[in-house]
Short mmCIF file of N, CA and C and ligand atoms in Angstrom, two decimals:
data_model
loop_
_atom_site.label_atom_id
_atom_site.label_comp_id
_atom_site.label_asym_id
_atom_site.label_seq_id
_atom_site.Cartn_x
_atom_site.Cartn_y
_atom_site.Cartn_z
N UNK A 1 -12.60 25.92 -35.93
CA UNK A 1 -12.52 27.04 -34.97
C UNK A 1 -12.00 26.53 -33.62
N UNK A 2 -11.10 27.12 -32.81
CA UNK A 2 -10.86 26.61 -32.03
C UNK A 2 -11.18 27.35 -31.16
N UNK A 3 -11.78 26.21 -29.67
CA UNK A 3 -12.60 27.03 -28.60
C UNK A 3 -11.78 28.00 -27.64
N UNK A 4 -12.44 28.85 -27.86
CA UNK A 4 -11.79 29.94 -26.64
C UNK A 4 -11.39 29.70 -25.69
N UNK A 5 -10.85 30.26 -24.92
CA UNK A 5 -10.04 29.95 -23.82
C UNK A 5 -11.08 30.41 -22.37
N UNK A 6 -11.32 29.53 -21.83
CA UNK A 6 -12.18 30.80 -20.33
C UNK A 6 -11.27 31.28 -19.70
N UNK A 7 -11.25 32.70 -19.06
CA UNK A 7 -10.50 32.95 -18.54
C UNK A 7 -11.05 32.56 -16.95
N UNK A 8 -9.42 31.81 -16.21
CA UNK A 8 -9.97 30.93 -14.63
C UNK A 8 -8.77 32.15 -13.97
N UNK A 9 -8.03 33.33 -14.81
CA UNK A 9 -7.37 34.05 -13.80
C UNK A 9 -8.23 34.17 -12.75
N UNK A 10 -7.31 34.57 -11.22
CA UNK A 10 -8.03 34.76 -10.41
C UNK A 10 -8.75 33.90 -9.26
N UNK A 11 -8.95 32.82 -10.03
CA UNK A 11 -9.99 31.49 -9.31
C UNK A 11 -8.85 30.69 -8.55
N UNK A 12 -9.65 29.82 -7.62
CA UNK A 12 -8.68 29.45 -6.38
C UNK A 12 -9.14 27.93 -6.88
N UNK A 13 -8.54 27.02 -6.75
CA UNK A 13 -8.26 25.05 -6.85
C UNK A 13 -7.78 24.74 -5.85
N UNK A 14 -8.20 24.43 -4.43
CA UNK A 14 -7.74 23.80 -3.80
C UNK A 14 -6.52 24.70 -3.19
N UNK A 15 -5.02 24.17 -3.26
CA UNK A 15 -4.28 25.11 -2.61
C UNK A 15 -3.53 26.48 -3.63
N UNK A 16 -4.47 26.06 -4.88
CA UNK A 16 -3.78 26.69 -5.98
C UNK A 16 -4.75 28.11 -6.72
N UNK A 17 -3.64 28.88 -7.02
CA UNK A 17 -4.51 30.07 -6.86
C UNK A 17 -3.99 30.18 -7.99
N UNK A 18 -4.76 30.54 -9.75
CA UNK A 18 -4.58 31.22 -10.81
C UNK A 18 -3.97 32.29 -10.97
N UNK A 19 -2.71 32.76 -11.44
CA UNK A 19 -2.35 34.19 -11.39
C UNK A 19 -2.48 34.62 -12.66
N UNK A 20 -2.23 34.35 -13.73
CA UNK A 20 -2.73 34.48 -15.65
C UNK A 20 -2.18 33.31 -16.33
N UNK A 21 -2.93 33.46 -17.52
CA UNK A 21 -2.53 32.70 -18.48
C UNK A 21 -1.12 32.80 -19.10
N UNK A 22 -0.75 31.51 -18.93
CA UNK A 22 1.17 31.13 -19.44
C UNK A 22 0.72 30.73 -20.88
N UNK A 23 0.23 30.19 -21.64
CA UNK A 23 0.07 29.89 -23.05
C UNK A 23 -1.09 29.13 -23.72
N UNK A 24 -1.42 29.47 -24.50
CA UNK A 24 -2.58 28.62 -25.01
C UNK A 24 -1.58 27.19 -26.19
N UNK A 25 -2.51 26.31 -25.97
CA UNK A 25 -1.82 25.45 -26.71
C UNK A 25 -2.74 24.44 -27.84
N UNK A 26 -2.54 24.64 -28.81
CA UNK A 26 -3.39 24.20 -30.33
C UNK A 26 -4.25 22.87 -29.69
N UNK A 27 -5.40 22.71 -29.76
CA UNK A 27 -6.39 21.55 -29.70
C UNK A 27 -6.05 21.03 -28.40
N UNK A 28 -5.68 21.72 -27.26
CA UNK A 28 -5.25 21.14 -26.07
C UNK A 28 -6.04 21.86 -25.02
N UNK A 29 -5.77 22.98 -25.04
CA UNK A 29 -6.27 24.14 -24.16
C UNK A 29 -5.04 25.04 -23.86
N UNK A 30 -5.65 25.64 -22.55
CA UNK A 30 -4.63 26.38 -22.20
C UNK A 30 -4.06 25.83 -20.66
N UNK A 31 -2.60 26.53 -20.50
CA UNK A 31 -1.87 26.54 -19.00
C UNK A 31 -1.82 27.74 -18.66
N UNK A 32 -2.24 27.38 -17.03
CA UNK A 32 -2.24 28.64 -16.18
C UNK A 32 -0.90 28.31 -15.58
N UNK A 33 -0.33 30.11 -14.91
CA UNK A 33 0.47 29.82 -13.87
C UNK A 33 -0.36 30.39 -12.97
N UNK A 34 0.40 29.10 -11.74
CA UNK A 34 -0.55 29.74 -10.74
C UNK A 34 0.48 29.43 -9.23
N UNK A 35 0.02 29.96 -8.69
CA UNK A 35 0.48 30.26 -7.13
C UNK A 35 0.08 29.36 -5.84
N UNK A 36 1.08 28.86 -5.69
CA UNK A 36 0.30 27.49 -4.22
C UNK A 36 0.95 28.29 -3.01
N UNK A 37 -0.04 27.31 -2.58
CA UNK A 37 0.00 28.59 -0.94
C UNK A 37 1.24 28.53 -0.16
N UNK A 38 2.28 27.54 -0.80
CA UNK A 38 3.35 27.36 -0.26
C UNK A 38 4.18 28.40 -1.07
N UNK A 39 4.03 29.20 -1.86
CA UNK A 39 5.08 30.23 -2.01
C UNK A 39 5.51 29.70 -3.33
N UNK A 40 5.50 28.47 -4.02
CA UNK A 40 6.05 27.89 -5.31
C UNK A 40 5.17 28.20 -6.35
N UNK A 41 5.49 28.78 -7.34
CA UNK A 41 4.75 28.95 -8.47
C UNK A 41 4.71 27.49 -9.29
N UNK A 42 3.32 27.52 -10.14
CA UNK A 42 3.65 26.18 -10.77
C UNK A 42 2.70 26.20 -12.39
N UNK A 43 2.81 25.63 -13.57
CA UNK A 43 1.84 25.81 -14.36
C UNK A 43 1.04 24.87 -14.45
N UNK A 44 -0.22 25.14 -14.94
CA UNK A 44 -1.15 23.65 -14.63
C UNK A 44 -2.08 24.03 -15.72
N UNK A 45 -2.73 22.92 -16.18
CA UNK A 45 -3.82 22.91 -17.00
C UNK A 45 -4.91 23.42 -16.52
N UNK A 46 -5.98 23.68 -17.24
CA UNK A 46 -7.19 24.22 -17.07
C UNK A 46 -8.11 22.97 -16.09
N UNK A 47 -7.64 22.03 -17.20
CA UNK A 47 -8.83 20.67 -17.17
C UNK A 47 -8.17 19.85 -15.24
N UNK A 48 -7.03 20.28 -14.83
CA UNK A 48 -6.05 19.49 -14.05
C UNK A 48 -6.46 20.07 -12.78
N UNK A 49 -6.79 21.40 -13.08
CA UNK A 49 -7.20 22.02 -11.77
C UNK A 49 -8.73 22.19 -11.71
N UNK A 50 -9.36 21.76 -12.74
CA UNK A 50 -11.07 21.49 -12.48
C UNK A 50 -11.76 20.12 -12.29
N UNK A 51 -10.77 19.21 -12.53
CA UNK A 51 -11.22 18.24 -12.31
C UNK A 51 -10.26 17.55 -10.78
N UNK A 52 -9.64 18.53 -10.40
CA UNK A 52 -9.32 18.36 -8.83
C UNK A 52 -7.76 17.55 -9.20
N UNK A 53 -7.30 17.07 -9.78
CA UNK A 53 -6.43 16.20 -10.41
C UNK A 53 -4.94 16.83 -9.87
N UNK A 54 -4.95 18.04 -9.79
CA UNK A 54 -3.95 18.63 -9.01
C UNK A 54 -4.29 19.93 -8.38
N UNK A 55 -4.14 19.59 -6.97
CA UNK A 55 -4.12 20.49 -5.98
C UNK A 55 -3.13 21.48 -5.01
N UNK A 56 -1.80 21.13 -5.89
CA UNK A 56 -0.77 21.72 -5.18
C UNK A 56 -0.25 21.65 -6.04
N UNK A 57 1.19 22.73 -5.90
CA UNK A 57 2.70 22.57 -6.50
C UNK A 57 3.37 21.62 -6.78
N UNK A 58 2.80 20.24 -5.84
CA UNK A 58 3.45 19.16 -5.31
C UNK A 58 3.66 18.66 -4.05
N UNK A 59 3.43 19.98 -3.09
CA UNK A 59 3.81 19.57 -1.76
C UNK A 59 2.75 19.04 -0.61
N UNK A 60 1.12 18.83 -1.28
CA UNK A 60 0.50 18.44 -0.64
C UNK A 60 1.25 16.91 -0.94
N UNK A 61 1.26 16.46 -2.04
CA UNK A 61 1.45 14.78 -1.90
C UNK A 61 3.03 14.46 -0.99
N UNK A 62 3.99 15.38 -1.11
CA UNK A 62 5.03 15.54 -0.11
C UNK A 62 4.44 15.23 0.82
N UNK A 63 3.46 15.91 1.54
CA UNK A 63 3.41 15.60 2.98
C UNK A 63 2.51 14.46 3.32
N UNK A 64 1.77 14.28 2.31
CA UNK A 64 0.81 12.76 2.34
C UNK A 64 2.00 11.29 2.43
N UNK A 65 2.98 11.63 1.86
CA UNK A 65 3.93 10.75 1.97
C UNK A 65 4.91 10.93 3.21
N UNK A 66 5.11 12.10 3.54
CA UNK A 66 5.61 12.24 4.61
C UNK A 66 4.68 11.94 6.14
N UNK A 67 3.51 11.70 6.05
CA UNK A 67 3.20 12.01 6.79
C UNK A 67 2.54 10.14 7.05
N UNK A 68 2.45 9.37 5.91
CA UNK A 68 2.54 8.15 6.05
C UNK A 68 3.85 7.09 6.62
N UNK A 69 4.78 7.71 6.40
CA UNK A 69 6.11 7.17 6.69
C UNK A 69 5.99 7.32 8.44
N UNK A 70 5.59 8.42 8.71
CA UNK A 70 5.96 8.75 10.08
C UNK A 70 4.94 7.61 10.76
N UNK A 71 4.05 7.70 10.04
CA UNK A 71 2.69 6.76 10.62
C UNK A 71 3.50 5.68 10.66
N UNK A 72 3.87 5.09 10.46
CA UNK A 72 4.51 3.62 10.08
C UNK A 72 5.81 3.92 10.84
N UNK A 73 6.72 4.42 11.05
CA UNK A 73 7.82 4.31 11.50
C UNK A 73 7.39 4.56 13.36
N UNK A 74 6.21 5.30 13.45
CA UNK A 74 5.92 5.45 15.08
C UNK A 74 4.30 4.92 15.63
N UNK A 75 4.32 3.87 14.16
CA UNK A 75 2.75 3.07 14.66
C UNK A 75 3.29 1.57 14.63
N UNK A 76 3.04 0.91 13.75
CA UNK A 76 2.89 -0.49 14.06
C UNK A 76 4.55 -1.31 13.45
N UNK A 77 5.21 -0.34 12.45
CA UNK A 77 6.82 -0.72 12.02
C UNK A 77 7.38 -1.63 13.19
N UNK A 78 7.21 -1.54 13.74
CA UNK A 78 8.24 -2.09 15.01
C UNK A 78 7.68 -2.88 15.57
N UNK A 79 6.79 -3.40 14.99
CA UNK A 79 5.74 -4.62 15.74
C UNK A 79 5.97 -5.93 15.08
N UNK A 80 5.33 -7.31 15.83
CA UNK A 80 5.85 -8.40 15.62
C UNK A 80 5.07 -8.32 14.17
N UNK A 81 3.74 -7.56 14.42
CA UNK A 81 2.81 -7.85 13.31
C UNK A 81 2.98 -7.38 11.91
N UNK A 82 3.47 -6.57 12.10
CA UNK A 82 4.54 -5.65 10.83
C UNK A 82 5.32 -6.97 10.32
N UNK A 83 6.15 -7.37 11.24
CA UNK A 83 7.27 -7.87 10.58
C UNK A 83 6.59 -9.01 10.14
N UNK A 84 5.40 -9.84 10.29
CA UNK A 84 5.04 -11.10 9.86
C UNK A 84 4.66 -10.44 8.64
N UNK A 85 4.10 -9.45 8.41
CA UNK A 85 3.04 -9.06 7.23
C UNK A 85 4.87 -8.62 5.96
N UNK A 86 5.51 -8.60 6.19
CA UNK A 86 7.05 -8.31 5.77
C UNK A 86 7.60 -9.06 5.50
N UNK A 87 7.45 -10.54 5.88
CA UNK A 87 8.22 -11.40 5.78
C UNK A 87 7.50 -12.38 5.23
N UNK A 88 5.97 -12.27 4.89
CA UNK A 88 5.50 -12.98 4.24
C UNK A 88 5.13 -12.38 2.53
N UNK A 89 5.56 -11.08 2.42
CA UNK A 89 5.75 -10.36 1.38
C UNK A 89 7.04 -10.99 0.62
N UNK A 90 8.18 -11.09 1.28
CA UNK A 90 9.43 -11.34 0.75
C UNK A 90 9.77 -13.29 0.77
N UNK A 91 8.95 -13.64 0.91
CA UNK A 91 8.85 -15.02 0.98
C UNK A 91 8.07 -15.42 -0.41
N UNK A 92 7.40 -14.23 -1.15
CA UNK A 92 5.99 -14.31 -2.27
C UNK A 92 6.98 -13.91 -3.44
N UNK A 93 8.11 -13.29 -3.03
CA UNK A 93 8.77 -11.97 -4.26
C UNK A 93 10.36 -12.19 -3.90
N UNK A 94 10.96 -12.75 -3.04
CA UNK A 94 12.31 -12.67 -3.58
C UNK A 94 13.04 -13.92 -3.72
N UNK A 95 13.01 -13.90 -5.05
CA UNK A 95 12.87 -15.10 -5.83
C UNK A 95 14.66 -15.24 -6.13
N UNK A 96 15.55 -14.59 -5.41
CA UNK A 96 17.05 -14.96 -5.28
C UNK A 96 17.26 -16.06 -4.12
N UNK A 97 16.30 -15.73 -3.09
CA UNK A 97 16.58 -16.64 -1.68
C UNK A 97 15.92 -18.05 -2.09
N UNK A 98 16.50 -18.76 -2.35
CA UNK A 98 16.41 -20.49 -3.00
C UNK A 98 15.16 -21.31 -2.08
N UNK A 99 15.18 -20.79 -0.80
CA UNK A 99 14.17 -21.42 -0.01
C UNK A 99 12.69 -21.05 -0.40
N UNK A 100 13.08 -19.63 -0.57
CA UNK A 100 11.31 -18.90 -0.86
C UNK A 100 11.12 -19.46 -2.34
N UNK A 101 12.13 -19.72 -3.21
CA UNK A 101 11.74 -19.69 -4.79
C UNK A 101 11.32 -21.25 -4.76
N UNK A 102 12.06 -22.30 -3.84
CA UNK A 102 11.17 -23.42 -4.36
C UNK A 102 9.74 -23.81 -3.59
N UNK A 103 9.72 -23.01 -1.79
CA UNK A 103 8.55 -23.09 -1.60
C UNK A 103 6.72 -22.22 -1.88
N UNK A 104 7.93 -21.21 -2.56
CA UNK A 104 6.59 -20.23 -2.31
C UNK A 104 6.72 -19.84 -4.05
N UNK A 105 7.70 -19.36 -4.54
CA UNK A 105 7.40 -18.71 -5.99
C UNK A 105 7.24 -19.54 -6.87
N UNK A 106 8.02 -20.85 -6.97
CA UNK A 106 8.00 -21.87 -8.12
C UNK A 106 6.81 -22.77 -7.68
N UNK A 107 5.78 -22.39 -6.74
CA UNK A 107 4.28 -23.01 -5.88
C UNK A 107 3.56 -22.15 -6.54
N UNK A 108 3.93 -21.15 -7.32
CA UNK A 108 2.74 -20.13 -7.46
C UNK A 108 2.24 -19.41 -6.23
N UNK A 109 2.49 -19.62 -5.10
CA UNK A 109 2.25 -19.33 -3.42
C UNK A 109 2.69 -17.74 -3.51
N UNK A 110 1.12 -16.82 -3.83
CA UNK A 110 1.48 -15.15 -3.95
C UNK A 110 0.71 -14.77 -2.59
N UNK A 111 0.90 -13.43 -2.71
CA UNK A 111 0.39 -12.63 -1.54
C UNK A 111 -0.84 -11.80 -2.53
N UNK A 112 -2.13 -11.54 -2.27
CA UNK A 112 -3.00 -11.11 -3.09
C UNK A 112 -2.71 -9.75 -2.89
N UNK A 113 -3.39 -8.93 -4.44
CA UNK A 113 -2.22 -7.88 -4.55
C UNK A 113 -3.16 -6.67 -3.04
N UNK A 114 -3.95 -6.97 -2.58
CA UNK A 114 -4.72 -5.87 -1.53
C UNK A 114 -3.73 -5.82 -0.52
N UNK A 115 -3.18 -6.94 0.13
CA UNK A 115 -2.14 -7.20 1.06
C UNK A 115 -0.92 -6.95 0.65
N UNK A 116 -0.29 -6.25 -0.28
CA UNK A 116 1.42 -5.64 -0.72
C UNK A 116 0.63 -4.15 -0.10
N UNK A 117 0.01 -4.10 0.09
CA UNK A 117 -0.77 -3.01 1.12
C UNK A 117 -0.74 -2.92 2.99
N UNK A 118 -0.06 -2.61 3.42
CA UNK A 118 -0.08 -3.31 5.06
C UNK A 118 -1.07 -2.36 5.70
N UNK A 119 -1.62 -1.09 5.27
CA UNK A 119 -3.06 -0.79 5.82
C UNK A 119 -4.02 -2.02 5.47
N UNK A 120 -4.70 -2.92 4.48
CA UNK A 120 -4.97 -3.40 3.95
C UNK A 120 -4.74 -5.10 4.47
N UNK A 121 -3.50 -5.36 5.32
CA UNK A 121 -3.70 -6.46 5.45
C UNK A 121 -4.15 -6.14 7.08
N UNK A 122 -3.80 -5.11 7.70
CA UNK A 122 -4.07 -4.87 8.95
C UNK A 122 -5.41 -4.49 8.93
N UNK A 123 -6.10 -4.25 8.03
CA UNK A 123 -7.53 -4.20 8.51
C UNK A 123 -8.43 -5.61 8.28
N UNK A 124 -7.58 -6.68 7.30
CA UNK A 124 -8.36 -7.63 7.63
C UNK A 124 -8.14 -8.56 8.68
N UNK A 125 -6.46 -8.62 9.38
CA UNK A 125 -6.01 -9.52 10.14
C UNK A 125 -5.47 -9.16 11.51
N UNK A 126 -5.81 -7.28 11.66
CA UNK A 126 -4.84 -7.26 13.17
C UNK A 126 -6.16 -7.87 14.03
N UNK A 127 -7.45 -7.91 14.28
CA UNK A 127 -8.38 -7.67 15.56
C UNK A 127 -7.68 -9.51 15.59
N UNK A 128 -8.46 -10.19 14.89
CA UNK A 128 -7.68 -11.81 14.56
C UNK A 128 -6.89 -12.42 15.81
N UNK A 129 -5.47 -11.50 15.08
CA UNK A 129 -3.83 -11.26 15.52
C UNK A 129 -4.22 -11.26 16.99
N UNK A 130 -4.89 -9.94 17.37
CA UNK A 130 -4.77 -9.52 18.79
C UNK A 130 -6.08 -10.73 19.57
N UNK A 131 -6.69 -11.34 19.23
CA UNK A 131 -7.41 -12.31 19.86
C UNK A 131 -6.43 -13.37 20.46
N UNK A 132 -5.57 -13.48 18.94
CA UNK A 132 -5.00 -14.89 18.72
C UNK A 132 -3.70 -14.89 20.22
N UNK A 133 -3.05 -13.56 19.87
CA UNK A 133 -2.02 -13.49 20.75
C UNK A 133 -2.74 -13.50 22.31
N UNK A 134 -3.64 -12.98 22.42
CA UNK A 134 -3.80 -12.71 23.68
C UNK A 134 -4.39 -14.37 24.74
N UNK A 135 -4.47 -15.55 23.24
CA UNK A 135 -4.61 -16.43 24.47
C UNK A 135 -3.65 -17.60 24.19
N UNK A 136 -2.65 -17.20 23.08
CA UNK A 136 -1.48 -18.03 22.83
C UNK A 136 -0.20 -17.63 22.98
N UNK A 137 -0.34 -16.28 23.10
CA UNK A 137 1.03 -15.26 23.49
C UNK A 137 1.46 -14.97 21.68
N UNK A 138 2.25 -13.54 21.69
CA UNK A 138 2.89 -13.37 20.51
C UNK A 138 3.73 -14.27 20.05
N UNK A 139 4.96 -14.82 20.86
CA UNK A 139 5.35 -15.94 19.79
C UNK A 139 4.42 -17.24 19.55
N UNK A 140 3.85 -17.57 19.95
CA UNK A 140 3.30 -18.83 19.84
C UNK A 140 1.87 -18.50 18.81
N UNK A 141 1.67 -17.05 18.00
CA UNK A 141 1.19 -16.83 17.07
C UNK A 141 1.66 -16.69 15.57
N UNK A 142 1.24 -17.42 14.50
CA UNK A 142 2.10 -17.49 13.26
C UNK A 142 0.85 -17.21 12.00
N UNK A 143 1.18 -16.52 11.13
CA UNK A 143 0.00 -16.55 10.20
C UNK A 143 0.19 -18.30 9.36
N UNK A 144 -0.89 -18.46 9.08
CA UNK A 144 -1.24 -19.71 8.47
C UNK A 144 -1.84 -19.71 7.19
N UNK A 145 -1.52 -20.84 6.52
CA UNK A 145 -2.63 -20.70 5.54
C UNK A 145 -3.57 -22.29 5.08
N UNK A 146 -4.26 -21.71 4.86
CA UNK A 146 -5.44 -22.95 5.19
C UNK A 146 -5.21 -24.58 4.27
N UNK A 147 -5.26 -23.56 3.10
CA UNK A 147 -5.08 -24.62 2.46
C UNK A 147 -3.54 -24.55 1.52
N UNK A 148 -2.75 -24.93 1.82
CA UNK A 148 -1.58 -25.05 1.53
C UNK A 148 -0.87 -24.54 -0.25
N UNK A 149 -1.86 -25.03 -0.33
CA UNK A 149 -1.45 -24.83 -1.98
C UNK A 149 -2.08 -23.70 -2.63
N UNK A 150 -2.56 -22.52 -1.53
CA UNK A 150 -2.88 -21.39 -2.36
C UNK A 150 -2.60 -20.06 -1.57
N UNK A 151 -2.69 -19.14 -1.51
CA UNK A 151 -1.25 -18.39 -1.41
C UNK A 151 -2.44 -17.94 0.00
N UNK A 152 -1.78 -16.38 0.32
CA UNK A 152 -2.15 -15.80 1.00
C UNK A 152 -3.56 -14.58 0.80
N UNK A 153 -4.21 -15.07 1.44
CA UNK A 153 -5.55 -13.96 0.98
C UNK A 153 -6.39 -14.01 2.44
N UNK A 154 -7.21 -13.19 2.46
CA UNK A 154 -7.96 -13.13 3.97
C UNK A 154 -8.86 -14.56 4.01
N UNK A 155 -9.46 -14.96 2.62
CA UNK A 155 -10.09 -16.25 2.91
C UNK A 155 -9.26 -17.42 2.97
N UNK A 156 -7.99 -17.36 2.96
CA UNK A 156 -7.13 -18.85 2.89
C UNK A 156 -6.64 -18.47 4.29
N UNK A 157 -6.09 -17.63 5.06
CA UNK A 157 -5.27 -17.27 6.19
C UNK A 157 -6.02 -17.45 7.20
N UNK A 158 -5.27 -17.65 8.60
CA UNK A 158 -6.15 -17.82 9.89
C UNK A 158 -4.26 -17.47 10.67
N UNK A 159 -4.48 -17.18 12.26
CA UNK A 159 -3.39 -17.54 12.70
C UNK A 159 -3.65 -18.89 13.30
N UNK A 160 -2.51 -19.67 13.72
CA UNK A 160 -2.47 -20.33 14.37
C UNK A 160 -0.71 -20.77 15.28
N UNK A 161 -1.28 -21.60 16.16
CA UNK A 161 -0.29 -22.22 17.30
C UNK A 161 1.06 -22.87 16.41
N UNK A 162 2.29 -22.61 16.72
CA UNK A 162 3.15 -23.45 16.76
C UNK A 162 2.99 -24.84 16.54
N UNK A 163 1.88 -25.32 17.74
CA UNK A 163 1.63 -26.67 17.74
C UNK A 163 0.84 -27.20 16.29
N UNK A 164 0.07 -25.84 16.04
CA UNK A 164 -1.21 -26.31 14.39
C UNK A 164 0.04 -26.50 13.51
N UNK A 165 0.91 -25.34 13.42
CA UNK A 165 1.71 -25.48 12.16
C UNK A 165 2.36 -26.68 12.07
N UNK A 166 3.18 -26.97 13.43
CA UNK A 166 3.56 -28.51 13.43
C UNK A 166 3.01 -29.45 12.29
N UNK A 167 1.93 -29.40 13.11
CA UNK A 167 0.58 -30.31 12.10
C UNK A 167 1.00 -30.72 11.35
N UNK A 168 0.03 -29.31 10.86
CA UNK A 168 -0.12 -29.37 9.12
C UNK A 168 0.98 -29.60 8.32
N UNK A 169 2.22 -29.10 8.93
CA UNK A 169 3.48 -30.09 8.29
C UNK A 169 3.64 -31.07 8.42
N UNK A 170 3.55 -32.10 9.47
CA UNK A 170 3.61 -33.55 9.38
C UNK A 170 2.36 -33.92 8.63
N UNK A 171 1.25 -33.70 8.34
CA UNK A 171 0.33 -33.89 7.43
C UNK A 171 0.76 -34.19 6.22
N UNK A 172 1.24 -32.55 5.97
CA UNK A 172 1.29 -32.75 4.58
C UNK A 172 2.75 -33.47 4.26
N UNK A 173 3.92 -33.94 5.18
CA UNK A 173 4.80 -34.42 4.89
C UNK A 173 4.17 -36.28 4.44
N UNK A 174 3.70 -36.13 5.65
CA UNK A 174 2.55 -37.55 5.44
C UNK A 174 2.34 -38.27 3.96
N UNK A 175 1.96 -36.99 3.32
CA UNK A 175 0.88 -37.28 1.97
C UNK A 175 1.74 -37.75 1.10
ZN1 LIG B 201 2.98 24.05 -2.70
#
């Protein structure tokens, strides 16, 4: 026997409003069409709009994306700190530039996957950043990593001075 259909005409999901049933479908359920408040009709499952899974036509996640880009293009994009968190991404992953592939990719030397996130690395490393700069100045701040031979993660990283990095390269040239 196959289970009846409830009828959800009528009922509101978020930005999505049920207008009737578009088809029932064998051992699946049924699709509604339904109406988003943006004027686009759209069909959706029963189970899609009760378990919250979709809340729009599409154009809420449009603007979640739109509205992250802008964040980034008129928040921190244009900052030194951006670009370190950018350039230590493409130092982990682009494995055409011969310098990054023998120091960092053919090292195993990754970026942990929370940090291919730059909300994510900025909440563990901007307050840090802004300590660091404010008594070494922005250039004379560089992300670091502690122990050389393992990649980037909030427990291996620290910033440090021009002068540390020095260092730790003649160190480890040392060895
Ligand atoms: Zn819509």
């Amino acid at each position: 026997m196959p289970r009846p259909v409830v009828d959800i005409s009528g009922a509101r999901y978020s930005r999505l409003k049920v207008i009737k049933l578009h088809e029932k479908v064998k051992d699946r359920g049924a699709r509604w069409l339904c109406k988003c408040d943006c004027g686009t009709e759209t069909i959706s499952w029963a189970w899609e709009l009760k378990n919250g899974k979709k809340k729009s036509c599409g154009c809420f996640n449009k603007e979640i994306v739109k509205q992250q880009k802008t964040r980034l293009s008129h928040g921190l994009s244009k900052t030194r700190f951006y670009r370190i968190w950018f350039a230590m991404k493409r130092r982990c992953t682009e494995s055409k530039n011969e310098l990054f592939k023998k120091y960092y990719i053919d090292r195993g030397i990754t970026v942990c996957e929370e940090w291919l996130t730059f909300e994510n690395f900025k909440r563990d490393m901007y307050s840090c950043y802004l300590e660091h700069i404010e008594k070494h100045s922005e250039k004379n701040t560089s992300i670091d990593r502690i122990n050389n031979d393992l990649g980037y993660t909030k427990e291996n990283c620290r910033w440090a001075t021009n002068e540390v990095q020095n260092q730790n390269r003649r160190n480890r040239e040392g060895n």
